[in-house]
Amino acid sequence: MTPPDNLSNPSLKNLDLVTFLFGYHDTTFLPVDRAKMNKAIFDALKPGGLLIIADHSAKPEDGANVGKTLHRIAEKTLRSEIEEAGFVFVAEGDFIRRPGDERTTPSSQNPATVDNFILKFRKP
């Protein structure tokens, strides 16, 4: 398996779309250089290409510190990291939001009540 921060496969160029679904939080506790990973995704997309990320919401103050314990990441933290790689935020989807989620339990304990976010970015 190719490490997520080493996407050097030559066939991963000029992509129209990359999706990263419910796994970005895992990169916060694995030996992954997220800045390098995000840059590799950026480089794999053609100009105008899209990156869609969905993940489980953490409390804003938790940042990237509860990936291993709660399997969550703060939306603001993820968005900031992606924008630092050069992506431009385009839109968000709210159709899997669960505002009643207190964001204090692991996302796997009760998936029906977990607040999730979806963010759409574009490579300029």
mmCIF file of N, CA and C in Angstrom:
data_model
loop_
_atom_site.group_PDB
_atom_site.id
_atom_site.type_symbol
_atom_site.label_atom_id
_atom_site.label_comp_id
_atom_site.label_asym_id
_atom_site.label_seq_id
_atom_site.Cartn_x
_atom_site.Cartn_y
_atom_site.Cartn_z
ATOM 1 N N MET A 1 0.834 -1.175 0.000
ATOM 2 C CA MET A 1 0.000 0.000 0.000
ATOM 3 C C MET A 1 0.887 1.249 0.000
ATOM 4 N N THR A 2 0.508 2.218 -0.783
ATOM 5 C CA THR A 2 1.243 3.482 -0.844
ATOM 6 C C THR A 2 0.887 4.334 0.368
ATOM 7 N N PRO A 3 1.883 4.837 1.083
ATOM 8 C CA PRO A 3 1.581 5.724 2.213
ATOM 9 C C PRO A 3 0.848 6.972 1.723
ATOM 10 N N PRO A 4 -0.114 7.476 2.506
ATOM 11 C CA PRO A 4 -0.900 8.628 2.043
ATOM 12 C C PRO A 4 -0.090 9.900 1.839
ATOM 13 N N ASP A 5 1.115 9.963 2.413
ATOM 14 C CA ASP A 5 1.922 11.169 2.204
ATOM 15 C C ASP A 5 2.989 10.950 1.127
ATOM 16 N N ASN A 6 2.851 9.851 0.357
ATOM 17 C CA ASN A 6 3.777 9.575 -0.743
ATOM 18 C C ASN A 6 2.977 9.065 -1.935
ATOM 19 N N LEU A 7 2.368 9.974 -2.649
ATOM 20 C CA LEU A 7 1.542 9.620 -3.801
ATOM 21 C C LEU A 7 2.323 9.845 -5.085
ATOM 22 N N SER A 8 3.476 9.217 -5.169
ATOM 23 C CA SER A 8 4.383 9.464 -6.290
ATOM 24 C C SER A 8 4.060 8.639 -7.535
ATOM 25 N N ASN A 9 2.999 7.881 -7.536
ATOM 26 C CA ASN A 9 2.609 7.097 -8.693
ATOM 27 C C ASN A 9 2.333 8.030 -9.875
ATOM 28 N N PRO A 10 3.019 7.848 -11.005
ATOM 29 C CA PRO A 10 2.848 8.762 -12.141
ATOM 30 C C PRO A 10 1.430 8.761 -12.717
ATOM 31 N N SER A 11 0.645 7.723 -12.459
ATOM 32 C CA SER A 11 -0.729 7.703 -12.979
ATOM 33 C C SER A 11 -1.653 8.601 -12.155
ATOM 34 N N LEU A 12 -1.164 9.081 -11.028
ATOM 35 C CA LEU A 12 -1.979 9.968 -10.188
ATOM 36 C C LEU A 12 -1.715 11.428 -10.549
ATOM 37 N N LYS A 13 -2.030 11.772 -11.768
ATOM 38 C CA LYS A 13 -1.855 13.141 -12.267
ATOM 39 C C LYS A 13 -3.088 13.545 -13.067
ATOM 40 N N ASN A 14 -3.369 14.818 -13.073
ATOM 41 C CA ASN A 14 -4.488 15.372 -13.837
ATOM 42 C C ASN A 14 -5.827 14.739 -13.495
ATOM 43 N N LEU A 15 -6.019 14.439 -12.225
ATOM 44 C CA LEU A 15 -7.291 13.876 -11.783
ATOM 45 C C LEU A 15 -8.352 14.964 -11.726
ATOM 46 N N ASP A 16 -9.597 14.575 -11.978
ATOM 47 C CA ASP A 16 -10.723 15.502 -11.893
ATOM 48 C C ASP A 16 -11.234 15.631 -10.460
ATOM 49 N N LEU A 17 -11.150 14.532 -9.711
ATOM 50 C CA LEU A 17 -11.767 14.490 -8.398
ATOM 51 C C LEU A 17 -11.025 13.525 -7.483
ATOM 52 N N VAL A 18 -10.848 13.947 -6.235
ATOM 53 C CA VAL A 18 -10.346 13.073 -5.180
ATOM 54 C C VAL A 18 -11.350 13.148 -4.038
ATOM 55 N N THR A 19 -11.728 11.992 -3.497
ATOM 56 C CA THR A 19 -12.598 11.960 -2.318
ATOM 57 C C THR A 19 -11.822 11.336 -1.169
ATOM 58 N N PHE A 20 -12.030 11.886 0.005
ATOM 59 C CA PHE A 20 -11.371 11.402 1.224
ATOM 60 C C PHE A 20 -12.491 11.296 2.260
ATOM 61 N N LEU A 21 -13.006 10.086 2.437
ATOM 62 C CA LEU A 21 -14.221 9.902 3.207
ATOM 63 C C LEU A 21 -13.969 9.241 4.564
ATOM 64 N N PHE A 22 -14.215 9.991 5.611
ATOM 65 C CA PHE A 22 -14.210 9.532 6.999
ATOM 66 C C PHE A 22 -12.899 8.869 7.420
ATOM 67 N N GLY A 23 -11.781 9.393 6.920
ATOM 68 C CA GLY A 23 -10.488 8.840 7.293
ATOM 69 C C GLY A 23 -9.427 9.886 7.578
ATOM 70 N N TYR A 24 -9.714 11.151 7.292
ATOM 71 C CA TYR A 24 -8.708 12.187 7.525
ATOM 72 C C TYR A 24 -8.302 12.212 8.991
ATOM 73 N N HIS A 25 -9.257 12.002 9.884
ATOM 74 C CA HIS A 25 -8.932 12.012 11.319
ATOM 75 C C HIS A 25 -7.896 10.946 11.667
ATOM 76 N N ASP A 26 -7.869 9.837 10.937
ATOM 77 C CA ASP A 26 -6.890 8.781 11.205
ATOM 78 C C ASP A 26 -5.463 9.256 10.943
ATOM 79 N N THR A 27 -5.291 10.181 10.027
ATOM 80 C CA THR A 27 -3.949 10.666 9.722
ATOM 81 C C THR A 27 -3.368 11.503 10.857
ATOM 82 N N THR A 28 -4.207 11.864 11.831
ATOM 83 C CA THR A 28 -3.720 12.676 12.951
ATOM 84 C C THR A 28 -2.935 11.855 13.966
ATOM 85 N N PHE A 29 -3.103 10.536 13.956
ATOM 86 C CA PHE A 29 -2.366 9.701 14.915
ATOM 87 C C PHE A 29 -1.503 8.636 14.244
ATOM 88 N N LEU A 30 -1.539 8.575 12.943
ATOM 89 C CA LEU A 30 -0.677 7.652 12.211
ATOM 90 C C LEU A 30 0.588 8.402 11.778
ATOM 91 N N PRO A 31 1.639 7.685 11.410
ATOM 92 C CA PRO A 31 2.867 8.370 10.987
ATOM 93 C C PRO A 31 2.738 8.945 9.574
ATOM 94 N N VAL A 32 1.935 10.001 9.471
ATOM 95 C CA VAL A 32 1.658 10.647 8.192
ATOM 96 C C VAL A 32 1.994 12.124 8.325
ATOM 97 N N ASP A 33 2.723 12.633 7.369
ATOM 98 C CA ASP A 33 2.976 14.065 7.282
ATOM 99 C C ASP A 33 1.795 14.656 6.513
ATOM 100 N N ARG A 34 0.832 15.229 7.245
ATOM 101 C CA ARG A 34 -0.397 15.701 6.612
ATOM 102 C C ARG A 34 -0.146 16.829 5.610
ATOM 103 N N ALA A 35 0.779 17.706 5.898
ATOM 104 C CA ALA A 35 1.078 18.783 4.949
ATOM 105 C C ALA A 35 1.588 18.195 3.636
ATOM 106 N N LYS A 36 2.449 17.205 3.729
ATOM 107 C CA LYS A 36 2.992 16.543 2.539
ATOM 108 C C LYS A 36 1.882 15.782 1.802
ATOM 109 N N MET A 37 1.011 15.118 2.557
ATOM 110 C CA MET A 37 -0.103 14.381 1.967
ATOM 111 C C MET A 37 -1.039 15.333 1.220
ATOM 112 N N ASN A 38 -1.388 16.444 1.851
ATOM 113 C CA ASN A 38 -2.299 17.395 1.225
ATOM 114 C C ASN A 38 -1.689 18.009 -0.034
ATOM 115 N N LYS A 39 -0.393 18.268 -0.007
ATOM 116 C CA LYS A 39 0.309 18.788 -1.187
ATOM 117 C C LYS A 39 0.310 17.744 -2.302
ATOM 118 N N ALA A 40 0.494 16.468 -1.948
ATOM 119 C CA ALA A 40 0.475 15.401 -2.948
ATOM 120 C C ALA A 40 -0.899 15.286 -3.602
ATOM 121 N N ILE A 41 -1.949 15.442 -2.822
ATOM 122 C CA ILE A 41 -3.305 15.424 -3.386
ATOM 123 C C ILE A 41 -3.487 16.625 -4.306
ATOM 124 N N PHE A 42 -3.031 17.782 -3.861
ATOM 125 C CA PHE A 42 -3.103 18.998 -4.667
ATOM 126 C C PHE A 42 -2.396 18.779 -6.004
ATOM 127 N N ASP A 43 -1.198 18.217 -5.965
ATOM 128 C CA ASP A 43 -0.413 17.988 -7.181
ATOM 129 C C ASP A 43 -1.056 16.955 -8.098
ATOM 130 N N ALA A 44 -1.822 16.013 -7.538
ATOM 131 C CA ALA A 44 -2.452 14.970 -8.345
ATOM 132 C C ALA A 44 -3.654 15.485 -9.132
ATOM 133 N N LEU A 45 -4.242 16.583 -8.684
ATOM 134 C CA LEU A 45 -5.416 17.129 -9.357
ATOM 135 C C LEU A 45 -5.023 18.071 -10.494
ATOM 136 N N LYS A 46 -5.832 18.083 -11.524
ATOM 137 C CA LYS A 46 -5.634 19.059 -12.588
ATOM 138 C C LYS A 46 -6.187 20.401 -12.118
ATOM 139 N N PRO A 47 -5.786 21.501 -12.737
ATOM 140 C CA PRO A 47 -6.369 22.794 -12.368
ATOM 141 C C PRO A 47 -7.893 22.736 -12.482
ATOM 142 N N GLY A 48 -8.566 23.206 -11.466
ATOM 143 C CA GLY A 48 -10.023 23.140 -11.417
ATOM 144 C C GLY A 48 -10.541 21.853 -10.812
ATOM 145 N N GLY A 49 -9.628 20.900 -10.528
ATOM 146 C CA GLY A 49 -10.028 19.625 -9.938
ATOM 147 C C GLY A 49 -10.567 19.822 -8.533
ATOM 148 N N LEU A 50 -11.388 18.880 -8.103
ATOM 149 C CA LEU A 50 -12.074 18.991 -6.820
ATOM 150 C C LEU A 50 -11.581 17.974 -5.805
ATOM 151 N N LEU A 51 -11.594 18.386 -4.556
ATOM 152 C CA LEU A 51 -11.317 17.521 -3.414
ATOM 153 C C LEU A 51 -12.534 17.582 -2.508
ATOM 154 N N ILE A 52 -13.118 16.426 -2.229
ATOM 155 C CA ILE A 52 -14.266 16.331 -1.331
ATOM 156 C C ILE A 52 -13.821 15.540 -0.108
ATOM 157 N N ILE A 53 -14.022 16.116 1.068
ATOM 158 C CA ILE A 53 -13.655 15.440 2.311
ATOM 159 C C ILE A 53 -14.866 15.405 3.230
ATOM 160 N N ALA A 54 -15.154 14.219 3.753
ATOM 161 C CA ALA A 54 -16.187 14.050 4.776
ATOM 162 C C ALA A 54 -15.520 13.429 5.992
ATOM 163 N N ASP A 55 -15.898 13.912 7.172
ATOM 164 C CA ASP A 55 -15.341 13.326 8.394
ATOM 165 C C ASP A 55 -16.261 13.610 9.572
ATOM 166 N N HIS A 56 -15.903 13.035 10.711
ATOM 167 C CA HIS A 56 -16.679 13.153 11.939
ATOM 168 C C HIS A 56 -16.230 14.392 12.708
ATOM 169 N N SER A 57 -17.178 15.201 13.140
ATOM 170 C CA SER A 57 -16.890 16.475 13.802
ATOM 171 C C SER A 57 -16.412 16.303 15.237
ATOM 172 N N ALA A 58 -15.337 17.000 15.533
ATOM 173 C CA ALA A 58 -14.875 17.145 16.921
ATOM 174 C C ALA A 58 -15.255 18.544 17.382
ATOM 175 N N LYS A 59 -15.132 18.787 18.665
ATOM 176 C CA LYS A 59 -15.327 20.136 19.180
ATOM 177 C C LYS A 59 -14.250 21.026 18.584
ATOM 178 N N PRO A 60 -14.561 22.295 18.292
ATOM 179 C CA PRO A 60 -13.562 23.185 17.692
ATOM 180 C C PRO A 60 -12.254 23.237 18.472
ATOM 181 N N GLU A 61 -12.340 23.243 19.786
ATOM 182 C CA GLU A 61 -11.131 23.345 20.611
ATOM 183 C C GLU A 61 -10.305 22.055 20.621
ATOM 184 N N ASP A 62 -10.866 20.956 20.131
ATOM 185 C CA ASP A 62 -10.127 19.697 20.094
ATOM 186 C C ASP A 62 -9.149 19.617 18.927
ATOM 187 N N GLY A 63 -9.357 20.438 17.912
ATOM 188 C CA GLY A 63 -8.435 20.456 16.777
ATOM 189 C C GLY A 63 -8.220 19.075 16.190
ATOM 190 N N ALA A 64 -6.946 18.651 16.146
ATOM 191 C CA ALA A 64 -6.577 17.335 15.618
ATOM 192 C C ALA A 64 -6.124 16.407 16.741
ATOM 193 N N ASN A 65 -6.557 16.679 17.965
ATOM 194 C CA ASN A 65 -6.057 15.942 19.128
ATOM 195 C C ASN A 65 -6.904 14.748 19.564
ATOM 196 N N VAL A 66 -8.048 14.511 18.926
ATOM 197 C CA VAL A 66 -8.912 13.412 19.363
ATOM 198 C C VAL A 66 -9.134 12.373 18.262
ATOM 199 N N GLY A 67 -8.258 12.378 17.270
ATOM 200 C CA GLY A 67 -8.388 11.426 16.172
ATOM 201 C C GLY A 67 -8.339 9.982 16.632
ATOM 202 N N LYS A 68 -7.434 9.676 17.526
ATOM 203 C CA LYS A 68 -7.275 8.294 17.984
ATOM 204 C C LYS A 68 -8.325 7.908 19.028
ATOM 205 N N THR A 69 -8.671 8.813 19.906
ATOM 206 C CA THR A 69 -9.599 8.470 20.993
ATOM 207 C C THR A 69 -11.058 8.551 20.579
ATOM 208 N N LEU A 70 -11.438 9.589 19.853
ATOM 209 C CA LEU A 70 -12.835 9.783 19.479
ATOM 210 C C LEU A 70 -13.102 9.573 17.990
ATOM 211 N N HIS A 71 -12.055 9.388 17.216
ATOM 212 C CA HIS A 71 -12.171 9.227 15.752
ATOM 213 C C HIS A 71 -12.921 10.411 15.153
ATOM 214 N N ARG A 72 -12.419 11.600 15.493
ATOM 215 C CA ARG A 72 -13.013 12.854 15.047
ATOM 216 C C ARG A 72 -11.901 13.866 14.788
ATOM 217 N N ILE A 73 -12.255 14.938 14.083
ATOM 218 C CA ILE A 73 -11.352 16.066 13.870
ATOM 219 C C ILE A 73 -12.209 17.322 13.792
ATOM 220 N N ALA A 74 -11.678 18.417 14.283
ATOM 221 C CA ALA A 74 -12.400 19.681 14.193
ATOM 222 C C ALA A 74 -12.432 20.148 12.740
ATOM 223 N N GLU A 75 -13.596 20.524 12.291
ATOM 224 C CA GLU A 75 -13.769 20.970 10.909
ATOM 225 C C GLU A 75 -12.837 22.127 10.571
ATOM 226 N N LYS A 76 -12.714 23.085 11.466
ATOM 227 C CA LYS A 76 -11.861 24.250 11.219
ATOM 228 C C LYS A 76 -10.400 23.837 11.037
ATOM 229 N N THR A 77 -9.951 22.864 11.805
ATOM 230 C CA THR A 77 -8.577 22.377 11.700
ATOM 231 C C THR A 77 -8.347 21.729 10.340
ATOM 232 N N LEU A 78 -9.247 20.845 9.950
ATOM 233 C CA LEU A 78 -9.112 20.171 8.658
ATOM 234 C C LEU A 78 -9.132 21.196 7.530
ATOM 235 N N ARG A 79 -10.079 22.094 7.580
ATOM 236 C CA ARG A 79 -10.188 23.096 6.509
ATOM 237 C C ARG A 79 -8.911 23.937 6.411
ATOM 238 N N SER A 80 -8.373 24.338 7.533
ATOM 239 C CA SER A 80 -7.147 25.138 7.543
ATOM 240 C C SER A 80 -5.992 24.370 6.916
ATOM 241 N N GLU A 81 -5.848 23.102 7.259
ATOM 242 C CA GLU A 81 -4.757 22.294 6.718
ATOM 243 C C GLU A 81 -4.882 22.139 5.202
ATOM 244 N N ILE A 82 -6.098 21.956 4.717
ATOM 245 C CA ILE A 82 -6.313 21.780 3.282
ATOM 246 C C ILE A 82 -6.053 23.089 2.541
ATOM 247 N N GLU A 83 -6.503 24.192 3.105
ATOM 248 C CA GLU A 83 -6.272 25.484 2.461
ATOM 249 C C GLU A 83 -4.785 25.843 2.456
ATOM 250 N N GLU A 84 -4.051 25.421 3.476
ATOM 251 C CA GLU A 84 -2.604 25.672 3.505
ATOM 252 C C GLU A 84 -1.891 24.981 2.350
ATOM 253 N N ALA A 85 -2.474 23.903 1.833
ATOM 254 C CA ALA A 85 -1.880 23.183 0.703
ATOM 255 C C ALA A 85 -2.162 23.880 -0.628
ATOM 256 N N GLY A 86 -2.995 24.924 -0.614
ATOM 257 C CA GLY A 86 -3.284 25.668 -1.831
ATOM 258 C C GLY A 86 -4.709 25.548 -2.335
ATOM 259 N N PHE A 87 -5.508 24.711 -1.689
ATOM 260 C CA PHE A 87 -6.895 24.538 -2.115
ATOM 261 C C PHE A 87 -7.746 25.746 -1.736
ATOM 262 N N VAL A 88 -8.787 25.963 -2.518
ATOM 263 C CA VAL A 88 -9.756 27.014 -2.259
ATOM 264 C C VAL A 88 -11.060 26.349 -1.828
ATOM 265 N N PHE A 89 -11.595 26.791 -0.685
ATOM 266 C CA PHE A 89 -12.860 26.263 -0.199
ATOM 267 C C PHE A 89 -13.977 26.685 -1.135
ATOM 268 N N VAL A 90 -14.851 25.730 -1.498
ATOM 269 C CA VAL A 90 -15.942 26.005 -2.428
ATOM 270 C C VAL A 90 -17.298 25.953 -1.734
ATOM 271 N N ALA A 91 -17.551 24.880 -0.989
ATOM 272 C CA ALA A 91 -18.879 24.695 -0.400
ATOM 273 C C ALA A 91 -18.821 23.629 0.677
ATOM 274 N N GLU A 92 -19.913 23.553 1.437
ATOM 275 C CA GLU A 92 -20.060 22.483 2.408
ATOM 276 C C GLU A 92 -21.448 21.889 2.285
ATOM 277 N N GLY A 93 -21.556 20.626 2.644
ATOM 278 C CA GLY A 93 -22.854 19.962 2.665
ATOM 279 C C GLY A 93 -23.288 19.771 4.106
ATOM 280 N N ASP A 94 -24.549 19.978 4.368
ATOM 281 C CA ASP A 94 -25.020 19.838 5.744
ATOM 282 C C ASP A 94 -26.028 18.706 5.911
ATOM 283 N N PHE A 95 -26.128 17.839 4.896
ATOM 284 C CA PHE A 95 -27.150 16.796 4.926
ATOM 285 C C PHE A 95 -26.818 15.613 5.825
ATOM 286 N N ILE A 96 -25.596 15.552 6.386
ATOM 287 C CA ILE A 96 -25.287 14.506 7.369
ATOM 288 C C ILE A 96 -24.902 15.125 8.713
ATOM 289 N N ARG A 97 -25.341 16.335 8.927
ATOM 290 C CA ARG A 97 -25.114 17.021 10.204
ATOM 291 C C ARG A 97 -26.077 16.472 11.251
ATOM 292 N N ARG A 98 -25.607 16.401 12.460
ATOM 293 C CA ARG A 98 -26.421 16.007 13.616
ATOM 294 C C ARG A 98 -26.109 17.000 14.725
ATOM 295 N N PRO A 99 -26.786 18.145 14.751
ATOM 296 C CA PRO A 99 -26.459 19.208 15.705
ATOM 297 C C PRO A 99 -26.517 18.777 17.169
ATOM 298 N N GLY A 100 -27.277 17.747 17.490
ATOM 299 C CA GLY A 100 -27.398 17.296 18.873
ATOM 300 C C GLY A 100 -26.212 16.501 19.382
ATOM 301 N N ASP A 101 -25.288 16.145 18.513
ATOM 302 C CA ASP A 101 -24.106 15.385 18.907
ATOM 303 C C ASP A 101 -23.221 16.257 19.798
ATOM 304 N N GLU A 102 -22.925 15.774 20.994
ATOM 305 C CA GLU A 102 -22.073 16.533 21.916
ATOM 306 C C GLU A 102 -20.592 16.411 21.579
ATOM 307 N N ARG A 103 -20.241 15.515 20.663
ATOM 308 C CA ARG A 103 -18.872 15.332 20.175
ATOM 309 C C ARG A 103 -17.901 14.908 21.280
ATOM 310 N N THR A 104 -18.410 14.123 22.212
ATOM 311 C CA THR A 104 -17.585 13.667 23.332
ATOM 312 C C THR A 104 -17.435 12.153 23.374
ATOM 313 N N THR A 105 -18.077 11.455 22.461
ATOM 314 C CA THR A 105 -17.965 10.000 22.415
ATOM 315 C C THR A 105 -17.333 9.600 21.083
ATOM 316 N N PRO A 106 -16.699 8.425 21.054
ATOM 317 C CA PRO A 106 -16.117 7.963 19.788
ATOM 318 C C PRO A 106 -17.182 7.876 18.696
ATOM 319 N N SER A 107 -16.816 8.263 17.505
ATOM 320 C CA SER A 107 -17.774 8.285 16.395
ATOM 321 C C SER A 107 -18.329 6.897 16.093
ATOM 322 N N SER A 108 -17.621 5.852 16.467
ATOM 323 C CA SER A 108 -18.070 4.497 16.172
ATOM 324 C C SER A 108 -19.098 3.968 17.172
ATOM 325 N N GLN A 109 -19.312 4.646 18.283
ATOM 326 C CA GLN A 109 -20.232 4.130 19.300
ATOM 327 C C GLN A 109 -21.690 4.226 18.883
ATOM 328 N N ASN A 110 -22.059 5.283 18.227
ATOM 329 C CA ASN A 110 -23.444 5.433 17.815
ATOM 330 C C ASN A 110 -23.481 6.246 16.525
ATOM 331 N N PRO A 111 -23.184 5.615 15.399
ATOM 332 C CA PRO A 111 -23.079 6.352 14.138
ATOM 333 C C PRO A 111 -24.321 7.148 13.761
ATOM 334 N N ALA A 112 -25.489 6.750 14.221
ATOM 335 C CA ALA A 112 -26.707 7.460 13.824
ATOM 336 C C ALA A 112 -26.768 8.876 14.378
ATOM 337 N N THR A 113 -26.049 9.151 15.461
ATOM 338 C CA THR A 113 -26.133 10.477 16.075
ATOM 339 C C THR A 113 -24.861 11.295 15.918
ATOM 340 N N VAL A 114 -23.914 10.827 15.139
ATOM 341 C CA VAL A 114 -22.643 11.522 14.977
ATOM 342 C C VAL A 114 -22.794 12.691 14.005
ATOM 343 N N ASP A 115 -22.289 13.856 14.420
ATOM 344 C CA ASP A 115 -22.270 15.022 13.542
ATOM 345 C C ASP A 115 -21.114 14.857 12.562
ATOM 346 N N ASN A 116 -21.429 14.917 11.292
ATOM 347 C CA ASN A 116 -20.432 14.778 10.231
ATOM 348 C C ASN A 116 -20.457 16.012 9.350
ATOM 349 N N PHE A 117 -19.326 16.295 8.732
ATOM 350 C CA PHE A 117 -19.259 17.417 7.810
ATOM 351 C C PHE A 117 -18.711 16.954 6.478
ATOM 352 N N ILE A 118 -19.080 17.685 5.439
ATOM 353 C CA ILE A 118 -18.579 17.454 4.087
ATOM 354 C C ILE A 118 -18.093 18.797 3.555
ATOM 355 N N LEU A 119 -16.843 18.825 3.099
ATOM 356 C CA LEU A 119 -16.263 20.051 2.571
ATOM 357 C C LEU A 119 -15.787 19.821 1.138
ATOM 358 N N LYS A 120 -16.000 20.813 0.308
ATOM 359 C CA LYS A 120 -15.602 20.754 -1.103
ATOM 360 C C LYS A 120 -14.567 21.849 -1.355
ATOM 361 N N PHE A 121 -13.456 21.431 -1.956
ATOM 362 C CA PHE A 121 -12.355 22.346 -2.268
ATOM 363 C C PHE A 121 -12.032 22.229 -3.758
ATOM 364 N N ARG A 122 -11.412 23.281 -4.293
ATOM 365 C CA ARG A 122 -11.008 23.285 -5.706
ATOM 366 C C ARG A 122 -9.527 23.668 -5.785
ATOM 367 N N LYS A 123 -8.831 23.016 -6.699
ATOM 368 C CA LYS A 123 -7.472 23.432 -7.008
ATOM 369 C C LYS A 123 -7.568 24.568 -8.019
ATOM 370 N N PRO A 124 -7.000 25.732 -7.685
ATOM 371 C CA PRO A 124 -7.090 26.863 -8.619
ATOM 372 C C PRO A 124 -6.409 26.571 -9.959
#
